[in-house]
PDB file of C-alpha atoms and ligand atoms in Angstrom:
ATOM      1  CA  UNK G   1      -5.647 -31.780  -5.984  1.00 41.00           C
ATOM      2  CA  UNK G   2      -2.312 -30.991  -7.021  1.00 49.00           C
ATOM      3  CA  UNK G   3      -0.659 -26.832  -6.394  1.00 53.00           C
ATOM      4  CA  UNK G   4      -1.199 -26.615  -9.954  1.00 50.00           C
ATOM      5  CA  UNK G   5      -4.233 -27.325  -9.907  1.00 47.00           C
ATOM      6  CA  UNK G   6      -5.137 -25.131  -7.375  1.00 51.00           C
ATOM      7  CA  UNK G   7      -2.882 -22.335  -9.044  1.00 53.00           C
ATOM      8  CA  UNK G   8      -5.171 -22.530 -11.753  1.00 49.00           C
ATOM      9  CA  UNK G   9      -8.120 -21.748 -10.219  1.00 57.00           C
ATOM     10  CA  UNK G  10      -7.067 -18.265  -9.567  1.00 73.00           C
ATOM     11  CA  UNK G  11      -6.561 -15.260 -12.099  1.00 85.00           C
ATOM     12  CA  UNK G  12      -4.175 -13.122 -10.056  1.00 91.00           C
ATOM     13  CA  UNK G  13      -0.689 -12.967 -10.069  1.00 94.00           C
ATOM     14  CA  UNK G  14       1.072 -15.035  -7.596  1.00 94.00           C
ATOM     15  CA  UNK G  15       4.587 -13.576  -6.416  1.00 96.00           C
ATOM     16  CA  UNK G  16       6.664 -15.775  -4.251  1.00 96.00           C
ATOM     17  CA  UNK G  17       9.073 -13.068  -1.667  1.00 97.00           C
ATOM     18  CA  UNK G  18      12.304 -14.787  -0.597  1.00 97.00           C
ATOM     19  CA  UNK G  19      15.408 -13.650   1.064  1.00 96.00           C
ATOM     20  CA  UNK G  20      17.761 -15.090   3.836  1.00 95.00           C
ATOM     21  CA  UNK G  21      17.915 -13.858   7.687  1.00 95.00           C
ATOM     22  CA  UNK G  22      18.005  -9.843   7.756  1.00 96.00           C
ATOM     23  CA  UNK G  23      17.296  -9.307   4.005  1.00 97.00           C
ATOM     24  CA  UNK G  24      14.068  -7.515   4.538  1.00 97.00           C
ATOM     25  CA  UNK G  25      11.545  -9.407   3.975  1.00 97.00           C
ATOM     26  CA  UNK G  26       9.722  -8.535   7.026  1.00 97.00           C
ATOM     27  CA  UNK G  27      10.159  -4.724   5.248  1.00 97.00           C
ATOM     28  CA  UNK G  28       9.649  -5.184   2.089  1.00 98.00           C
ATOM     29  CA  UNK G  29       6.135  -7.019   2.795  1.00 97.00           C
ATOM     30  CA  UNK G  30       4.587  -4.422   5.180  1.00 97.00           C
ATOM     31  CA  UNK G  31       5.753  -1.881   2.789  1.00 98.00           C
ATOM     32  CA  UNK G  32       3.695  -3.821  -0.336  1.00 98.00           C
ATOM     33  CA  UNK G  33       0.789  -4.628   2.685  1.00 96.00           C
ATOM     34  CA  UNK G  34       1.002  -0.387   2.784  1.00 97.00           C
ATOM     35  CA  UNK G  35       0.583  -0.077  -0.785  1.00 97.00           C
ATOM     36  CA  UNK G  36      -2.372  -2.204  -0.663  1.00 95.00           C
ATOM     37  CA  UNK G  37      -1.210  -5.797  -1.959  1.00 96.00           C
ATOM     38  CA  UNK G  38      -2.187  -8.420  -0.294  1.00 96.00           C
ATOM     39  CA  UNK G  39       0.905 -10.145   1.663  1.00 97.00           C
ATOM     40  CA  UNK G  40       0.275 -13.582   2.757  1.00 96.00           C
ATOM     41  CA  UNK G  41       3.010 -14.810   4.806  1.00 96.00           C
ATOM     42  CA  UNK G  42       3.519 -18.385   4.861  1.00 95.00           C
ATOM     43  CA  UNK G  43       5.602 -18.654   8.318  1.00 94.00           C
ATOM     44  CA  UNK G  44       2.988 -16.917  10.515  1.00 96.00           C
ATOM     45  CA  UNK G  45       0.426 -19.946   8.668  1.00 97.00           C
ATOM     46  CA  UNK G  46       2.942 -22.939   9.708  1.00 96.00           C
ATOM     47  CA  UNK G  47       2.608 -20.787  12.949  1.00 96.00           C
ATOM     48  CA  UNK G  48      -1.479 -21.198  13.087  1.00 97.00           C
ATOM     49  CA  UNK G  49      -1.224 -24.694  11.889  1.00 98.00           C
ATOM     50  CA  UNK G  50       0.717 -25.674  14.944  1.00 98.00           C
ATOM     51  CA  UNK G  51      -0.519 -23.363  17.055  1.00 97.00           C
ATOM     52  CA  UNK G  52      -2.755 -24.523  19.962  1.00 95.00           C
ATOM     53  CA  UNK G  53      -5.883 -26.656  18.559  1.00 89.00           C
ATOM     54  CA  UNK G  54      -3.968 -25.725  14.801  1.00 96.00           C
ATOM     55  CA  UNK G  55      -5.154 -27.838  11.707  1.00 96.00           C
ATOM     56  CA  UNK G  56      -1.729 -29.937  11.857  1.00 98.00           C
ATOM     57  CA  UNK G  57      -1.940 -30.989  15.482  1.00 98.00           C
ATOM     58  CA  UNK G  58      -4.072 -34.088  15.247  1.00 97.00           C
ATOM     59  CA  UNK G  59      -1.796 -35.312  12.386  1.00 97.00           C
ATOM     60  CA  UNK G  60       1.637 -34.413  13.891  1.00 98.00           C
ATOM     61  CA  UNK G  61       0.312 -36.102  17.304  1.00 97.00           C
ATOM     62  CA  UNK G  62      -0.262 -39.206  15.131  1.00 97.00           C
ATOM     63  CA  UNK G  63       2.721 -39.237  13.201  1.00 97.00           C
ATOM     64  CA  UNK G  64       5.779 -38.126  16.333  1.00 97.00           C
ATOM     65  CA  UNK G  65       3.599 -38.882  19.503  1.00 97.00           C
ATOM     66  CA  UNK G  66       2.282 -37.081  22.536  1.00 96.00           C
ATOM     67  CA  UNK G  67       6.593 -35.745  23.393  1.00 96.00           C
ATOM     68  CA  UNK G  68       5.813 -33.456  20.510  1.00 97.00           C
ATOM     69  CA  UNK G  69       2.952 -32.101  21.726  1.00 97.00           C
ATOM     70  CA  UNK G  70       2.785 -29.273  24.467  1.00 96.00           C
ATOM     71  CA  UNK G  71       0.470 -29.347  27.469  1.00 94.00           C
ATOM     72  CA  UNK G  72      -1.765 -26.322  25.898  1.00 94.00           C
ATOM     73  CA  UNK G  73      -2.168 -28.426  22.901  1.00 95.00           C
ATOM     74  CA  UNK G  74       0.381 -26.494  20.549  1.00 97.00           C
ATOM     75  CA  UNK G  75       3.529 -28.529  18.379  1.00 98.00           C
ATOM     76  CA  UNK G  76       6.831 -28.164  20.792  1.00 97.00           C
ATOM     77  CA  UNK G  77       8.981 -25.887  18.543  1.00 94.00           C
ATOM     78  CA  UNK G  78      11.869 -26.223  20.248  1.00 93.00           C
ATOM     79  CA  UNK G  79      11.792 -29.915  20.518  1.00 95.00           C
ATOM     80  CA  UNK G  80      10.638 -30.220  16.902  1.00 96.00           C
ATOM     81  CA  UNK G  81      13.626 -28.510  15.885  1.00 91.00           C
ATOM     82  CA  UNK G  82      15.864 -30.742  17.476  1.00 92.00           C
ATOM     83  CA  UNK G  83      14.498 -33.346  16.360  1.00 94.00           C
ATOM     84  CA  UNK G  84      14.184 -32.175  12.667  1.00 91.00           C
ATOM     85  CA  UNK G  85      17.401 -30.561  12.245  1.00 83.00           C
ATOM     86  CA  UNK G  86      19.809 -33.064  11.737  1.00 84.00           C
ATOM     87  CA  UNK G  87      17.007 -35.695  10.576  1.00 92.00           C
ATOM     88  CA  UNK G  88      15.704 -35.630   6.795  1.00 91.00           C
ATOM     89  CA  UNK G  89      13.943 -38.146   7.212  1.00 95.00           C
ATOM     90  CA  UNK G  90      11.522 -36.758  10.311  1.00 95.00           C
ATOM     91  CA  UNK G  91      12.122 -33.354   8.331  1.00 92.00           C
ATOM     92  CA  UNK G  92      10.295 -34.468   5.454  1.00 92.00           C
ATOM     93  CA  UNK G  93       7.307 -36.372   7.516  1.00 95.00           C
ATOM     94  CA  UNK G  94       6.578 -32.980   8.979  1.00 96.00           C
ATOM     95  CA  UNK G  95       6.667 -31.449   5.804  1.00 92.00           C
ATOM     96  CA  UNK G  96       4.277 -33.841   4.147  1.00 93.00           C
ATOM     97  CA  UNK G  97       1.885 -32.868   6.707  1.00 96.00           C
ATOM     98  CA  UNK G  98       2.343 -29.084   6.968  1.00 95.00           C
ATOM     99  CA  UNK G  99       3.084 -27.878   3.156  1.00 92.00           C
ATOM    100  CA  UNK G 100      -0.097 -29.262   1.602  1.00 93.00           C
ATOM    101  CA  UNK G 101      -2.422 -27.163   4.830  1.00 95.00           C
ATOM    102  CA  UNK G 102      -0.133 -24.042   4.000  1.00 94.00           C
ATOM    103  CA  UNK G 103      -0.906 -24.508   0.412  1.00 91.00           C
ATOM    104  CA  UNK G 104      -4.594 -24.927   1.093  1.00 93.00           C
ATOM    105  CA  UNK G 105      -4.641 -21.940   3.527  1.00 94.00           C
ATOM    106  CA  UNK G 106      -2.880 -19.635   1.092  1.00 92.00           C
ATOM    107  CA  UNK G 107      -5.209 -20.678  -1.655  1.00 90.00           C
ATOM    108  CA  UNK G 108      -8.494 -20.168   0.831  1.00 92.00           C
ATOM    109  CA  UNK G 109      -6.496 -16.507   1.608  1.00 93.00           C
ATOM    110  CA  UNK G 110      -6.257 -15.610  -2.342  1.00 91.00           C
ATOM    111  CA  UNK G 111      -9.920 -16.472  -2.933  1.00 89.00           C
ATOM    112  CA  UNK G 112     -11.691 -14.604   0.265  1.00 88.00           C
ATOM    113  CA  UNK G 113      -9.182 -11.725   0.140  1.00 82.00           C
ATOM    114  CA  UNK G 114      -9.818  -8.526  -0.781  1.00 75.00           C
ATOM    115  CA  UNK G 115      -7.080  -7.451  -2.730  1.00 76.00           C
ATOM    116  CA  UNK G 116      -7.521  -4.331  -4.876  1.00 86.00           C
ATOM    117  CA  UNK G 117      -4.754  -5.330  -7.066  1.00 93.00           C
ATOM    118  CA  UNK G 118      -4.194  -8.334  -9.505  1.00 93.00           C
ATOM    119  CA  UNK G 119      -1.168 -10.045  -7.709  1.00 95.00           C
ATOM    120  CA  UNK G 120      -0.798 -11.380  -4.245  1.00 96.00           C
ATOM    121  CA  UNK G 121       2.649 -11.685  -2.380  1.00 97.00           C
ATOM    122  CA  UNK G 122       3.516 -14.646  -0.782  1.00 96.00           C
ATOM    123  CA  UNK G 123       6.408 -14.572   1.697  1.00 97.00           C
ATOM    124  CA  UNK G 124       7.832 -17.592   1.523  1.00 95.00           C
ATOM    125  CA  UNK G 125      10.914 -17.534   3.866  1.00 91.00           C
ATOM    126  CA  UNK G 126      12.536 -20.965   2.287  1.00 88.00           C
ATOM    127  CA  UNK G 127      11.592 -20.735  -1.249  1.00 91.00           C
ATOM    128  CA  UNK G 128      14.570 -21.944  -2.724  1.00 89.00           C
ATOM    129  CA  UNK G 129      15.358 -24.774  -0.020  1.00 84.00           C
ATOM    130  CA  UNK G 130      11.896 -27.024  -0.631  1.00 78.00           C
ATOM    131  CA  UNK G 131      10.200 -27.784  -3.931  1.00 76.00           C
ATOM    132  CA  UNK G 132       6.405 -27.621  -2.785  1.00 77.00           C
ATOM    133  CA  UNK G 133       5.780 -24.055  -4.168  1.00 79.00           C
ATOM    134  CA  UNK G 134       8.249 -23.996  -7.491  1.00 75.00           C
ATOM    135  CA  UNK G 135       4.801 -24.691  -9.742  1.00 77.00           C
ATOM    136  CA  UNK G 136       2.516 -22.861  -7.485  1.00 83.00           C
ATOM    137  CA  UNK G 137       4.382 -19.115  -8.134  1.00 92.00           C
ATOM    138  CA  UNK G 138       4.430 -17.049 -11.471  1.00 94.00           C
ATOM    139  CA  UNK G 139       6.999 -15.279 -10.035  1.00 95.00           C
ATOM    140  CA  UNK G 140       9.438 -15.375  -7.213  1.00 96.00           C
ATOM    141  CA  UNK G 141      11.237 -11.974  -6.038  1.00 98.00           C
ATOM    142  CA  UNK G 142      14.355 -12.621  -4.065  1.00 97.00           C
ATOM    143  CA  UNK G 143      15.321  -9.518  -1.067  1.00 98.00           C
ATOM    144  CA  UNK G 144      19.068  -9.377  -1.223  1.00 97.00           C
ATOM    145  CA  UNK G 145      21.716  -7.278   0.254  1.00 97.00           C
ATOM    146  CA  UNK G 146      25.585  -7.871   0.714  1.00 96.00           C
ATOM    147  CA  UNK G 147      25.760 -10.352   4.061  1.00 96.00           C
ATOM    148  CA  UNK G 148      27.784  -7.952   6.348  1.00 96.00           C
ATOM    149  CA  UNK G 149      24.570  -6.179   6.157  1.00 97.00           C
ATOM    150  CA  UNK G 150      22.417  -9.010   6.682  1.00 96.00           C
ATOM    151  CA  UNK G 151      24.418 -10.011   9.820  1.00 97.00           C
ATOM    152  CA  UNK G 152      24.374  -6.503  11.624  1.00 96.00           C
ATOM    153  CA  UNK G 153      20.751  -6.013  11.179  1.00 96.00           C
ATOM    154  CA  UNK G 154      20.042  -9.394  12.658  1.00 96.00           C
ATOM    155  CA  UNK G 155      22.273  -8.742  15.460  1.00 96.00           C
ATOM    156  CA  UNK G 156      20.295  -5.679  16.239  1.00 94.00           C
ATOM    157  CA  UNK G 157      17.149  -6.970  15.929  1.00 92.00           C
ATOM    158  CA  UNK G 158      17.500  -9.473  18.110  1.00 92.00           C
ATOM    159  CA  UNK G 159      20.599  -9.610  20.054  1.00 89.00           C
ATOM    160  CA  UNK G 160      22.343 -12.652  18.326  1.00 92.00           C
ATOM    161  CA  UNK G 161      25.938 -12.902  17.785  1.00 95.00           C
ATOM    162  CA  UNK G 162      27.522 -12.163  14.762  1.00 96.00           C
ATOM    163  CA  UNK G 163      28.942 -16.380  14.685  1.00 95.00           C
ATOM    164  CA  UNK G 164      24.903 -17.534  15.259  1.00 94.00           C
ATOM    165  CA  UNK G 165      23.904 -15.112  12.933  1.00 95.00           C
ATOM    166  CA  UNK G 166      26.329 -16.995  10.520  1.00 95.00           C
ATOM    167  CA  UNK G 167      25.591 -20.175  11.405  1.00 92.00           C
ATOM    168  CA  UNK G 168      21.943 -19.354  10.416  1.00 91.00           C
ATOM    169  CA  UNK G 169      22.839 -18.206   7.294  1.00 93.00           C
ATOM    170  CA  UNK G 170      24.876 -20.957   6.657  1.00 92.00           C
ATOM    171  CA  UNK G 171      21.970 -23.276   6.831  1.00 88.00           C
ATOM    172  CA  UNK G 172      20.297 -21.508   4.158  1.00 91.00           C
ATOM    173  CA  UNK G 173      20.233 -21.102   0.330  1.00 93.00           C
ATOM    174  CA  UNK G 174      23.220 -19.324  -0.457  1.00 94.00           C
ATOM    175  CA  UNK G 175      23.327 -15.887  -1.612  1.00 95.00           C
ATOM    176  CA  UNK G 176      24.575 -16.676  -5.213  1.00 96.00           C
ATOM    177  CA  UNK G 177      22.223 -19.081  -5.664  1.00 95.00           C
ATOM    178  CA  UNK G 178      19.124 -17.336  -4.774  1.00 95.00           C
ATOM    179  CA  UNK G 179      19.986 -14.279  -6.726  1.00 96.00           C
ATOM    180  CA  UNK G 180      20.580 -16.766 -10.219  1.00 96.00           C
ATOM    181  CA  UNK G 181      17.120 -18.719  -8.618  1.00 95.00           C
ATOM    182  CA  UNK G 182      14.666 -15.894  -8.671  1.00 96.00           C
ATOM    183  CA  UNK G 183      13.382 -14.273 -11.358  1.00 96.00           C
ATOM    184  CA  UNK G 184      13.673 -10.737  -9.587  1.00 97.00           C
ATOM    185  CA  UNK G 185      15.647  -9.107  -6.865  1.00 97.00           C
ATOM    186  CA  UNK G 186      15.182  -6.657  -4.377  1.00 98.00           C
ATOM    187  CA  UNK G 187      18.516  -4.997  -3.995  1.00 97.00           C
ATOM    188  CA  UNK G 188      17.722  -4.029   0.137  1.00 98.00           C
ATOM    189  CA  UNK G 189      20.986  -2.638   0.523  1.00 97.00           C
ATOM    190  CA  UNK G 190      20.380   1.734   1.008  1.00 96.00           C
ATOM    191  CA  UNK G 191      18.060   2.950   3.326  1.00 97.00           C
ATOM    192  CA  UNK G 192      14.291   2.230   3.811  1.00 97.00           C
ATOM    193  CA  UNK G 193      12.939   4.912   1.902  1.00 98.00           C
ATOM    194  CA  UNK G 194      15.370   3.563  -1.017  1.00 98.00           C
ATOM    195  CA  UNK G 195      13.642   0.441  -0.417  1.00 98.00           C
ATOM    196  CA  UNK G 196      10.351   1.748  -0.875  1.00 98.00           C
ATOM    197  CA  UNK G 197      11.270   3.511  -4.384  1.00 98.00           C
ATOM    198  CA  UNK G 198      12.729   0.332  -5.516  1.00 98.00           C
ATOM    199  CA  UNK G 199       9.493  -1.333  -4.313  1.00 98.00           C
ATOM    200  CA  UNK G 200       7.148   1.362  -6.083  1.00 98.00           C
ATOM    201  CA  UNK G 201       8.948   0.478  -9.280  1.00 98.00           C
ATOM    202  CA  UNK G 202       8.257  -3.258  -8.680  1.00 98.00           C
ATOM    203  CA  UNK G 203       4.634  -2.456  -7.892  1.00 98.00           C
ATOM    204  CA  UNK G 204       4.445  -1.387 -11.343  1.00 98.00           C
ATOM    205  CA  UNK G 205       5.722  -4.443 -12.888  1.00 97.00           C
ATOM    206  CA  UNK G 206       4.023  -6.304 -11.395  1.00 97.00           C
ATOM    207  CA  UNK G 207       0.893  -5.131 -12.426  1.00 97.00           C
ATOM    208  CA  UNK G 208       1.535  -5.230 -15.843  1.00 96.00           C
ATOM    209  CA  UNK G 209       2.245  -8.720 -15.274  1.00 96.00           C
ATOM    210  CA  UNK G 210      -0.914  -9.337 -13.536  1.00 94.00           C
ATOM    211  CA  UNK G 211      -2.494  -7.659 -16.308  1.00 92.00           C
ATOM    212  CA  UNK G 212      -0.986  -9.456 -18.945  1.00 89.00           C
ATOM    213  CA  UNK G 213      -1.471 -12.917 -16.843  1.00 85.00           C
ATOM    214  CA  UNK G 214      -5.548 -12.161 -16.809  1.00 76.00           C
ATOM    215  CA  UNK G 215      -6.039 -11.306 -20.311  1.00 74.00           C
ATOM    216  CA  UNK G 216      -4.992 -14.626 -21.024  1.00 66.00           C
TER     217      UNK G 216
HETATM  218  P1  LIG M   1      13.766 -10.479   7.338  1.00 65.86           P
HETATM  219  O1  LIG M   1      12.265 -10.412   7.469  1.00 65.86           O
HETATM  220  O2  LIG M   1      14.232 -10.801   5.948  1.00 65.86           O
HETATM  221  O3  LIG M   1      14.443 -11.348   8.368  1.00 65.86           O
HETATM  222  P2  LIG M   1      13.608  -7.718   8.253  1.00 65.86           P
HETATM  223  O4  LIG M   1      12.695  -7.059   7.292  1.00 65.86           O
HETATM  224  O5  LIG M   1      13.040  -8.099   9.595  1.00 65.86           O
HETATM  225  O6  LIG M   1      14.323  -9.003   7.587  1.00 65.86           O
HETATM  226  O7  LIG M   1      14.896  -6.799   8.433  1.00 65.86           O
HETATM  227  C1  LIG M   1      15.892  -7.097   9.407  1.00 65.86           C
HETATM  228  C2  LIG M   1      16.145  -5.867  10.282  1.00 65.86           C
HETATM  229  O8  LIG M   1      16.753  -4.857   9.500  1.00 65.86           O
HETATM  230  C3  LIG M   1      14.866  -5.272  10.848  1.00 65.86           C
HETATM  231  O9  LIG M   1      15.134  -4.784  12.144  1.00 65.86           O
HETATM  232  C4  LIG M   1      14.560  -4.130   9.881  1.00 65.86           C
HETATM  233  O10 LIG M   1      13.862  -3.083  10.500  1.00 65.86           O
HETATM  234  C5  LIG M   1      15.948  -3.683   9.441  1.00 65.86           C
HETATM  235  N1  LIG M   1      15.977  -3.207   8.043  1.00 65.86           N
HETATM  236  C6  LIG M   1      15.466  -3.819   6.944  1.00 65.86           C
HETATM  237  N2  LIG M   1      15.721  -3.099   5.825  1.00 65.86           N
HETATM  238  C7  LIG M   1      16.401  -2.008   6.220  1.00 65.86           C
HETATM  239  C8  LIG M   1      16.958  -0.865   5.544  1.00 65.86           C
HETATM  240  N3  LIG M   1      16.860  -0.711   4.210  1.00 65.86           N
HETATM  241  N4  LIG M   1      17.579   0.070   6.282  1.00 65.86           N
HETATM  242  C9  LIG M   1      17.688  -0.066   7.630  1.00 65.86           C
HETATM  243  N5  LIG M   1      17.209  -1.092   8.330  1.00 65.86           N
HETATM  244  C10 LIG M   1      16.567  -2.068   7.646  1.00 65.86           C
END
């Protein structure tokens, strides 16, 4: 079954939420999670998946061996990072196995929710850098603000450097292009009561979207 196919099979509104280190993604969801939407977020799956006895670890022992493999029975992040990094190749292996269980799982999430409203949100950290969801979203909402900002909130979050905050961020979609990408942004730029008034107005949108998506 192809992520069309699966899109199909629901009615509701399916908004992709993007945005690069520090844009406020992590806000922006709790804050629609608050309102009542349902926020599925794609990174804590891949976390689940290769989490001890996760979904993907019989398949990723098969495919990169036992070295990958941690003594509780969880993927070795760390190691898989290294290995991935500066290896398409492997990078692609592991994301034939984990995109098509995150699809699933988001899919199984949209069907048992309980969401009072029409659209789900789907934080999808990467949006923009793999292909395996551009068919699955209606929509995809990009968090943006200017990248001074994005590189002192990350540095107080969690105690990075301003250079490996960069470095990050240089590994990711640019700015530009994930502003022309997505079909709306979230300008995350004032404070986080702005952001919430920006995100009310979005709310509404979005469900005449998600109305206009069921009628048909
Ligand atoms: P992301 O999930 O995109 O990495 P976060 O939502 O975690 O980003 O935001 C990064 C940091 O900046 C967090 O510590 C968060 O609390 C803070 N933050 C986000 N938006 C704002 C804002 N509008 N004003 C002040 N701090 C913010």
């Amino acid at each position: 079954m192809t992520s069309k196919h699966i899109a199909a099979n629901t009615h509701k509104l399916l908004v992709g939420l993007t945005g690069g280190i520090g844009s406020g993604k992590s806000a922006a969801s709790s804050y629609f999670e608050q309102l009542g939407v349902q926020v599925i977020d794609t990174d804590a799956i891949a976390h689940e998946l290769t989490g001890p006895n996760g979904l993907a670890i019989p398949e990723i022992l098969k495919t990169f061996g036992p070295a990958y493999i941690t003594d509780d029975g969880r993927m070795d992040r760390a190691k898989m990072r290294q290995l991935v990094f500066s290896n398409p190749a492997e990078r692609h292996q592991l994301e034939r196995i984990l995109h098509p269980m995150i699809q699933m799982t988001v899919f199984d999430r949209i069907q048992s929710g309980r969401g009072v409203f029409d659209y789900v949100v789907v934080v999808i950290p990467l949006l923009f850098e793999n292909q395996h969801y551009a068919d699955l979203l209606d929509l995809a909402i990009a968090v943006d603000c200017p990248e001074e900002l994005q590189i002192d909130r990350v540095m107080q979050r969690s105690g990075l450097t301003a250079d490996e905050v960069q470095r990050i961020m240089a590994a990711q979609t640019p700015r530009a292009t994930r502003i022309a990408k997505a079909d709306k942004v979230l300008l995350n730029q004032g404070s986080v009561p702005e952001l919430h008034a920006l995100i009310d107005q979005l709310h509404r949108e979005l469900l005449d979207l998600a109305r206009a998506k069921t009628r048909h």
